[in-house]
Amino acid sequence: MTLQFSLGTAAPETVDAACVLVGVYEHGMLTSAAARVDSATGGLIKRQVESGDISGKAGSTTVLFAPAGVTARRVLVVGLGSQKSFDAARFQKICIEAARAVSKLPLGDAVSYLTDVDVPGHDSAWRVRVAALASDYASYRYTATFKPRDKSKQPELGSLAFAAGEEAQGGLEQARAIAEGVRFARDLANLPPNICNPSYIAGQAQAFTEGRDKTSCKVLDEVEMERLGFGSLLAVGRGSVNKPRLIVLEYKGGHEGDKPYAFVGKGVTFDSGGISLKPGAGMEEMKFDMGGAAGVLGAFVAAVKMGLKLNLVCVVPSVENMPDGDSYRPSDVLTSLSGLTIEVLNTDAEGRLILCDALTYTAQTFQPHTLIDAATLTGACVIALGKHATGLMSKHDDLAAELLAAGEETLDRAWRLPLWDDYQAQLDSGFADVANIGGKSAGAITAACFLSRFTDGQRWAHLDIAGTAWDEGRKGLATGRPVALLAQWLIDRAG
């Protein structure tokens, strides 16, 4: 079920809803909405605070069922933590935890007064947007048809209203569009690789653009790519029966003749490592190796849904990397679309090999204003930054600053790593123009250095989302990152 959002201005003690959400800081300090509910219920919340049943700890939740004095059937009291240190990241956290708690209750609607909470430096529209996106994220369910459905008759949360006036309407509209993009990305990435292969991704992209104004989708198959000279990309896909595809979407929301912004996303639908086979433990997570493709497609969906007044191109090189008698090998030398030759030292460093041809194609075909790629590219980035920050690399300080600012605004944050020429020597090859790996040290950076050789003359940035694209573990799901970051960057460009 897709969560529906709206705005509301009714008082928390009189609103007719299955549940209202109010906040309490540590040390028993009530927000204005909580104070109104407390007064209407004869001091119920304060008594719970005094008894220790409500702590105010950030993210904690307490349900008050059918309290006398208010119209709502339940009150969910959400801990906000210390008021002195309350900030944007905490606000997002409490919105996620509140939505998780509400989603577990047998109710179909709720009204949140958490958007009344003051967040330093942020207005009502921002609070509504963050709350809506956090709630949509927390209430997401993997509902593929081959997963047994919960047969319980318990109602599911279907609508959530936020306490805010018309000044927040713009934030709500953005949240609806970005949430749709995030769900598109998560649904795609969560699918098993026997379903989500290169042809399937192409079909989903075509289905989105079909009959939709200002959008188009073109798909290049392996025959067309062979004719054009995609020697690097095609080599990676040689070992699989699922043939490669290059998916090209266009959105013409800006003026005719304006240079488009361009996204390129790594779409390895399953990465076994090829001949350089990965260890078996954890290999099932390699279905998420198309997280970059999912992310840029989700950002494309969000941009179209918002009707942004700009031109946008989204290019997805999609392959499956498998071991086979026809697989490419360590020591093979490939000729890329750009003409540069590549010595393959490791077939598990395949993402950069499909991205380099896609970046060349995008630059040559569209001459974009700015080119950004997103990829689950290196385990080294996970070691460097963990699961919280996306790795950002660019030689363009202004572009890096724009992306970092978009990440801070959406809390889909990135951290910049250097892309100095000092690292390029690690990619030297005695048999080709460049090697596809640079050794043990600085792996995330040398991967970006490799890509930089195919983006000469471009205003380009690379996002390594290997740590942020999915949650680890047997039940880990795709996160939909960096849809929010890229969508915000496009909003900023559209003015």
mmCIF file with all atom_site columns, N, CA, C and O in Angstrom, residues 84-117:
data_model
loop_
_atom_site.group_PDB
_atom_site.id
_atom_site.type_symbol
_atom_site.label_atom_id
_atom_site.label_alt_id
_atom_site.label_comp_id
_atom_site.label_asym_id
_atom_site.label_entity_id
_atom_site.label_seq_id
_atom_site.pdbx_PDB_ins_code
_atom_site.Cartn_x
_atom_site.Cartn_y
_atom_site.Cartn_z
_atom_site.occupancy
_atom_site.B_iso_or_equiv
_atom_site.pdbx_formal_charge
_atom_site.auth_seq_id
_atom_site.auth_comp_id
_atom_site.auth_asym_id
_atom_site.auth_atom_id
_atom_site.pdbx_PDB_model_num
ATOM 1   N N  . LYS A 1 84  ? 18.154 20.933 23.782 1.00 0.00 ? 84  LYS A N  1
ATOM 2   C CA . LYS A 1 84  ? 19.301 21.795 23.504 1.00 0.00 ? 84  LYS A CA 1
ATOM 3   C C  . LYS A 1 84  ? 20.067 21.333 22.266 1.00 0.00 ? 84  LYS A C  1
ATOM 4   O O  . LYS A 1 84  ? 20.558 22.163 21.490 1.00 0.00 ? 84  LYS A O  1
ATOM 5   N N  . SER A 1 85  ? 20.171 20.018 22.064 1.00 0.00 ? 85  SER A N  1
ATOM 6   C CA . SER A 1 85  ? 20.960 19.505 20.938 1.00 0.00 ? 85  SER A CA 1
ATOM 7   C C  . SER A 1 85  ? 20.090 19.006 19.781 1.00 0.00 ? 85  SER A C  1
ATOM 8   O O  . SER A 1 85  ? 20.591 18.335 18.877 1.00 0.00 ? 85  SER A O  1
ATOM 9   N N  . PHE A 1 86  ? 18.810 19.346 19.791 1.00 0.00 ? 86  PHE A N  1
ATOM 10  C CA . PHE A 1 86  ? 17.907 18.867 18.741 1.00 0.00 ? 86  PHE A CA 1
ATOM 11  C C  . PHE A 1 86  ? 18.333 19.456 17.395 1.00 0.00 ? 86  PHE A C  1
ATOM 12  O O  . PHE A 1 86  ? 18.565 20.661 17.273 1.00 0.00 ? 86  PHE A O  1
ATOM 13  N N  . ASP A 1 87  ? 18.434 18.591 16.366 1.00 0.00 ? 87  ASP A N  1
ATOM 14  C CA . ASP A 1 87  ? 18.885 19.057 15.059 1.00 0.00 ? 87  ASP A CA 1
ATOM 15  C C  . ASP A 1 87  ? 18.171 18.293 13.945 1.00 0.00 ? 87  ASP A C  1
ATOM 16  O O  . ASP A 1 87  ? 17.259 17.487 14.201 1.00 0.00 ? 87  ASP A O  1
ATOM 17  N N  . ALA A 1 88  ? 18.582 18.541 12.703 1.00 0.00 ? 88  ALA A N  1
ATOM 18  C CA . ALA A 1 88  ? 17.909 17.955 11.544 1.00 0.00 ? 88  ALA A CA 1
ATOM 19  C C  . ALA A 1 88  ? 17.994 16.436 11.546 1.00 0.00 ? 88  ALA A C  1
ATOM 20  O O  . ALA A 1 88  ? 17.011 15.744 11.273 1.00 0.00 ? 88  ALA A O  1
ATOM 21  N N  . ALA A 1 89  ? 19.190 15.885 11.839 1.00 0.00 ? 89  ALA A N  1
ATOM 22  C CA . ALA A 1 89  ? 19.351 14.439 11.828 1.00 0.00 ? 89  ALA A CA 1
ATOM 23  C C  . ALA A 1 89  ? 18.462 13.784 12.883 1.00 0.00 ? 89  ALA A C  1
ATOM 24  O O  . ALA A 1 89  ? 17.868 12.729 12.647 1.00 0.00 ? 89  ALA A O  1
ATOM 25  N N  . ARG A 1 90  ? 18.352 14.412 14.061 1.00 0.00 ? 90  ARG A N  1
ATOM 26  C CA . ARG A 1 90  ? 17.483 13.868 15.105 1.00 0.00 ? 90  ARG A CA 1
ATOM 27  C C  . ARG A 1 90  ? 16.032 13.915 14.672 1.00 0.00 ? 90  ARG A C  1
ATOM 28  O O  . ARG A 1 90  ? 15.268 12.981 14.944 1.00 0.00 ? 90  ARG A O  1
ATOM 29  N N  . PHE A 1 91  ? 15.646 14.992 14.024 1.00 0.00 ? 91  PHE A N  1
ATOM 30  C CA . PHE A 1 91  ? 14.264 15.107 13.545 1.00 0.00 ? 91  PHE A CA 1
ATOM 31  C C  . PHE A 1 91  ? 13.940 13.965 12.586 1.00 0.00 ? 91  PHE A C  1
ATOM 32  O O  . PHE A 1 91  ? 12.888 13.326 12.685 1.00 0.00 ? 91  PHE A O  1
ATOM 33  N N  . GLN A 1 92  ? 14.837 13.693 11.659 1.00 0.00 ? 92  GLN A N  1
ATOM 34  C CA . GLN A 1 92  ? 14.613 12.588 10.731 1.00 0.00 ? 92  GLN A CA 1
ATOM 35  C C  . GLN A 1 92  ? 14.506 11.266 11.478 1.00 0.00 ? 92  GLN A C  1
ATOM 36  O O  . GLN A 1 92  ? 13.626 10.438 11.193 1.00 0.00 ? 92  GLN A O  1
ATOM 37  N N  . LYS A 1 93  ? 15.370 11.061 12.455 1.00 0.00 ? 93  LYS A N  1
ATOM 38  C CA . LYS A 1 93  ? 15.356 9.805  13.213 1.00 0.00 ? 93  LYS A CA 1
ATOM 39  C C  . LYS A 1 93  ? 14.033 9.609  13.929 1.00 0.00 ? 93  LYS A C  1
ATOM 40  O O  . LYS A 1 93  ? 13.440 8.516  13.870 1.00 0.00 ? 93  LYS A O  1
ATOM 41  N N  . ILE A 1 94  ? 13.539 10.654 14.599 1.00 0.00 ? 94  ILE A N  1
ATOM 42  C CA . ILE A 1 94  ? 12.305 10.472 15.364 1.00 0.00 ? 94  ILE A CA 1
ATOM 43  C C  . ILE A 1 94  ? 11.108 10.283 14.420 1.00 0.00 ? 94  ILE A C  1
ATOM 44  O O  . ILE A 1 94  ? 10.165 9.565  14.758 1.00 0.00 ? 94  ILE A O  1
ATOM 45  N N  . CYS A 1 95  ? 11.164 10.880 13.244 1.00 0.00 ? 95  CYS A N  1
ATOM 46  C CA . CYS A 1 95  ? 10.082 10.668 12.269 1.00 0.00 ? 95  CYS A CA 1
ATOM 47  C C  . CYS A 1 95  ? 10.073 9.220  11.777 1.00 0.00 ? 95  CYS A C  1
ATOM 48  O O  . CYS A 1 95  ? 9.006  8.619  11.589 1.00 0.00 ? 95  CYS A O  1
ATOM 49  N N  . ILE A 1 96  ? 11.264 8.652  11.555 1.00 0.00 ? 96  ILE A N  1
ATOM 50  C CA . ILE A 1 96  ? 11.352 7.250  11.128 1.00 0.00 ? 96  ILE A CA 1
ATOM 51  C C  . ILE A 1 96  ? 10.833 6.326  12.224 1.00 0.00 ? 96  ILE A C  1
ATOM 52  O O  . ILE A 1 96  ? 10.013 5.431  11.971 1.00 0.00 ? 96  ILE A O  1
ATOM 53  N N  . GLU A 1 97  ? 11.283 6.546  13.456 1.00 0.00 ? 97  GLU A N  1
ATOM 54  C CA . GLU A 1 97  ? 10.867 5.679  14.557 1.00 0.00 ? 97  GLU A CA 1
ATOM 55  C C  . GLU A 1 97  ? 9.370  5.808  14.826 1.00 0.00 ? 97  GLU A C  1
ATOM 56  O O  . GLU A 1 97  ? 8.688  4.817  15.131 1.00 0.00 ? 97  GLU A O  1
ATOM 57  N N  . ALA A 1 98  ? 8.846  7.026  14.708 1.00 0.00 ? 98  ALA A N  1
ATOM 58  C CA . ALA A 1 98  ? 7.408  7.229  14.913 1.00 0.00 ? 98  ALA A CA 1
ATOM 59  C C  . ALA A 1 98  ? 6.606  6.495  13.856 1.00 0.00 ? 98  ALA A C  1
ATOM 60  O O  . ALA A 1 98  ? 5.588  5.850  14.155 1.00 0.00 ? 98  ALA A O  1
ATOM 61  N N  . ALA A 1 99  ? 7.053  6.571  12.598 1.00 0.00 ? 99  ALA A N  1
ATOM 62  C CA . ALA A 1 99  ? 6.331  5.892  11.517 1.00 0.00 ? 99  ALA A CA 1
ATOM 63  C C  . ALA A 1 99  ? 6.385  4.380  11.698 1.00 0.00 ? 99  ALA A C  1
ATOM 64  O O  . ALA A 1 99  ? 5.399  3.675  11.435 1.00 0.00 ? 99  ALA A O  1
ATOM 65  N N  . ARG A 1 100 ? 7.519  3.856  12.149 1.00 0.00 ? 100 ARG A N  1
ATOM 66  C CA . ARG A 1 100 ? 7.624  2.417  12.397 1.00 0.00 ? 100 ARG A CA 1
ATOM 67  C C  . ARG A 1 100 ? 6.640  1.982  13.481 1.00 0.00 ? 100 ARG A C  1
ATOM 68  O O  . ARG A 1 100 ? 5.984  0.943  13.376 1.00 0.00 ? 100 ARG A O  1
ATOM 69  N N  . ALA A 1 101 ? 6.537  2.798  14.527 1.00 0.00 ? 101 ALA A N  1
ATOM 70  C CA . ALA A 1 101 ? 5.634  2.455  15.621 1.00 0.00 ? 101 ALA A CA 1
ATOM 71  C C  . ALA A 1 101 ? 4.181  2.499  15.166 1.00 0.00 ? 101 ALA A C  1
ATOM 72  O O  . ALA A 1 101 ? 3.388  1.604  15.479 1.00 0.00 ? 101 ALA A O  1
ATOM 73  N N  . VAL A 1 102 ? 3.814  3.522  14.408 1.00 0.00 ? 102 VAL A N  1
ATOM 74  C CA . VAL A 1 102 ? 2.437  3.646  13.922 1.00 0.00 ? 102 VAL A CA 1
ATOM 75  C C  . VAL A 1 102 ? 2.099  2.506  12.976 1.00 0.00 ? 102 VAL A C  1
ATOM 76  O O  . VAL A 1 102 ? 0.978  1.978  12.994 1.00 0.00 ? 102 VAL A O  1
ATOM 77  N N  . SER A 1 103 ? 3.076  2.115  12.132 1.00 0.00 ? 103 SER A N  1
ATOM 78  C CA . SER A 1 103 ? 2.824  1.061  11.152 1.00 0.00 ? 103 SER A CA 1
ATOM 79  C C  . SER A 1 103 ? 2.512  -0.281 11.807 1.00 0.00 ? 103 SER A C  1
ATOM 80  O O  . SER A 1 103 ? 1.906  -1.152 11.187 1.00 0.00 ? 103 SER A O  1
ATOM 81  N N  . LYS A 1 104 ? 2.941  -0.458 13.056 1.00 0.00 ? 104 LYS A N  1
ATOM 82  C CA . LYS A 1 104 ? 2.684  -1.713 13.768 1.00 0.00 ? 104 LYS A CA 1
ATOM 83  C C  . LYS A 1 104 ? 1.304  -1.728 14.443 1.00 0.00 ? 104 LYS A C  1
ATOM 84  O O  . LYS A 1 104 ? 0.894  -2.767 14.962 1.00 0.00 ? 104 LYS A O  1
ATOM 85  N N  . LEU A 1 105 ? 0.637  -0.585 14.466 1.00 0.00 ? 105 LEU A N  1
ATOM 86  C CA . LEU A 1 105 ? -0.664 -0.503 15.120 1.00 0.00 ? 105 LEU A CA 1
ATOM 87  C C  . LEU A 1 105 ? -1.778 -0.829 14.131 1.00 0.00 ? 105 LEU A C  1
ATOM 88  O O  . LEU A 1 105 ? -1.646 -0.578 12.924 1.00 0.00 ? 105 LEU A O  1
ATOM 89  N N  . PRO A 1 106 ? -2.898 -1.359 14.613 1.00 0.00 ? 106 PRO A N  1
ATOM 90  C CA . PRO A 1 106 ? -4.021 -1.701 13.713 1.00 0.00 ? 106 PRO A CA 1
ATOM 91  C C  . PRO A 1 106 ? -4.864 -0.476 13.388 1.00 0.00 ? 106 PRO A C  1
ATOM 92  O O  . PRO A 1 106 ? -5.964 -0.297 13.908 1.00 0.00 ? 106 PRO A O  1
ATOM 93  N N  . LEU A 1 107 ? -4.333 0.388  12.515 1.00 0.00 ? 107 LEU A N  1
ATOM 94  C CA . LEU A 1 107 ? -5.054 1.610  12.165 1.00 0.00 ? 107 LEU A CA 1
ATOM 95  C C  . LEU A 1 107 ? -4.750 2.005  10.729 1.00 0.00 ? 107 LEU A C  1
ATOM 96  O O  . LEU A 1 107 ? -3.721 1.620  10.170 1.00 0.00 ? 107 LEU A O  1
ATOM 97  N N  . GLY A 1 108 ? -5.634 2.753  10.143 1.00 0.00 ? 108 GLY A N  1
ATOM 98  C CA . GLY A 1 108 ? -5.493 3.134  8.746  1.00 0.00 ? 108 GLY A CA 1
ATOM 99  C C  . GLY A 1 108 ? -5.065 4.564  8.519  1.00 0.00 ? 108 GLY A C  1
ATOM 100 O O  . GLY A 1 108 ? -4.647 4.933  7.421  1.00 0.00 ? 108 GLY A O  1
ATOM 101 N N  . ASP A 1 109 ? -5.181 5.415  9.554  1.00 0.00 ? 109 ASP A N  1
ATOM 102 C CA . ASP A 1 109 ? -4.816 6.822  9.368  1.00 0.00 ? 109 ASP A CA 1
ATOM 103 C C  . ASP A 1 109 ? -4.228 7.370  10.664 1.00 0.00 ? 109 ASP A C  1
ATOM 104 O O  . ASP A 1 109 ? -4.428 6.833  11.746 1.00 0.00 ? 109 ASP A O  1
ATOM 105 N N  . ALA A 1 110 ? -3.476 8.455  10.518 1.00 0.00 ? 110 ALA A N  1
ATOM 106 C CA . ALA A 1 110 ? -2.863 9.107  11.670 1.00 0.00 ? 110 ALA A CA 1
ATOM 107 C C  . ALA A 1 110 ? -2.573 10.561 11.307 1.00 0.00 ? 110 ALA A C  1
ATOM 108 O O  . ALA A 1 110 ? -2.515 10.922 10.126 1.00 0.00 ? 110 ALA A O  1
ATOM 109 N N  . VAL A 1 111 ? -2.404 11.385 12.347 1.00 0.00 ? 111 VAL A N  1
ATOM 110 C CA . VAL A 1 111 ? -2.040 12.793 12.157 1.00 0.00 ? 111 VAL A CA 1
ATOM 111 C C  . VAL A 1 111 ? -0.803 13.064 13.009 1.00 0.00 ? 111 VAL A C  1
ATOM 112 O O  . VAL A 1 111 ? -0.800 12.785 14.213 1.00 0.00 ? 111 VAL A O  1
ATOM 113 N N  . SER A 1 112 ? 0.242  13.575 12.385 1.00 0.00 ? 112 SER A N  1
ATOM 114 C CA . SER A 1 112 ? 1.488  13.844 13.086 1.00 0.00 ? 112 SER A CA 1
ATOM 115 C C  . SER A 1 112 ? 1.635  15.328 13.393 1.00 0.00 ? 112 SER A C  1
ATOM 116 O O  . SER A 1 112 ? 1.528  16.179 12.497 1.00 0.00 ? 112 SER A O  1
ATOM 117 N N  . TYR A 1 113 ? 1.895  15.604 14.679 1.00 0.00 ? 113 TYR A N  1
ATOM 118 C CA . TYR A 1 113 ? 2.181  16.984 15.107 1.00 0.00 ? 113 TYR A CA 1
ATOM 119 C C  . TYR A 1 113 ? 3.674  17.160 15.351 1.00 0.00 ? 113 TYR A C  1
ATOM 120 O O  . TYR A 1 113 ? 4.097  18.182 15.886 1.00 0.00 ? 113 TYR A O  1
ATOM 121 N N  . LEU A 1 114 ? 4.464  16.181 14.920 1.00 0.00 ? 114 LEU A N  1
ATOM 122 C CA . LEU A 1 114 ? 5.916  16.304 15.044 1.00 0.00 ? 114 LEU A CA 1
ATOM 123 C C  . LEU A 1 114 ? 6.449  17.407 14.132 1.00 0.00 ? 114 LEU A C  1
ATOM 124 O O  . LEU A 1 114 ? 7.523  17.962 14.390 1.00 0.00 ? 114 LEU A O  1
ATOM 125 N N  . THR A 1 115 ? 5.710  17.727 13.093 1.00 0.00 ? 115 THR A N  1
ATOM 126 C CA . THR A 1 115 ? 6.156  18.786 12.173 1.00 0.00 ? 115 THR A CA 1
ATOM 127 C C  . THR A 1 115 ? 6.002  20.178 12.790 1.00 0.00 ? 115 THR A C  1
ATOM 128 O O  . THR A 1 115 ? 6.418  21.163 12.184 1.00 0.00 ? 115 THR A O  1
ATOM 129 N N  . ASP A 1 116 ? 5.400  20.262 13.990 1.00 0.00 ? 116 ASP A N  1
ATOM 130 C CA . ASP A 1 116 ? 5.353  21.528 14.733 1.00 0.00 ? 116 ASP A CA 1
ATOM 131 C C  . ASP A 1 116 ? 6.635  21.776 15.507 1.00 0.00 ? 116 ASP A C  1
ATOM 132 O O  . ASP A 1 116 ? 6.869  22.878 16.001 1.00 0.00 ? 116 ASP A O  1
ATOM 133 N N  . VAL A 1 117 ? 7.468  20.726 15.635 1.00 0.00 ? 117 VAL A N  1
ATOM 134 C CA . VAL A 1 117 ? 8.690  20.841 16.427 1.00 0.00 ? 117 VAL A CA 1
ATOM 135 C C  . VAL A 1 117 ? 9.681  21.767 15.726 1.00 0.00 ? 117 VAL A C  1
ATOM 136 O O  . VAL A 1 117 ? 9.864  21.694 14.502 1.00 0.00 ? 117 VAL A O  1
#
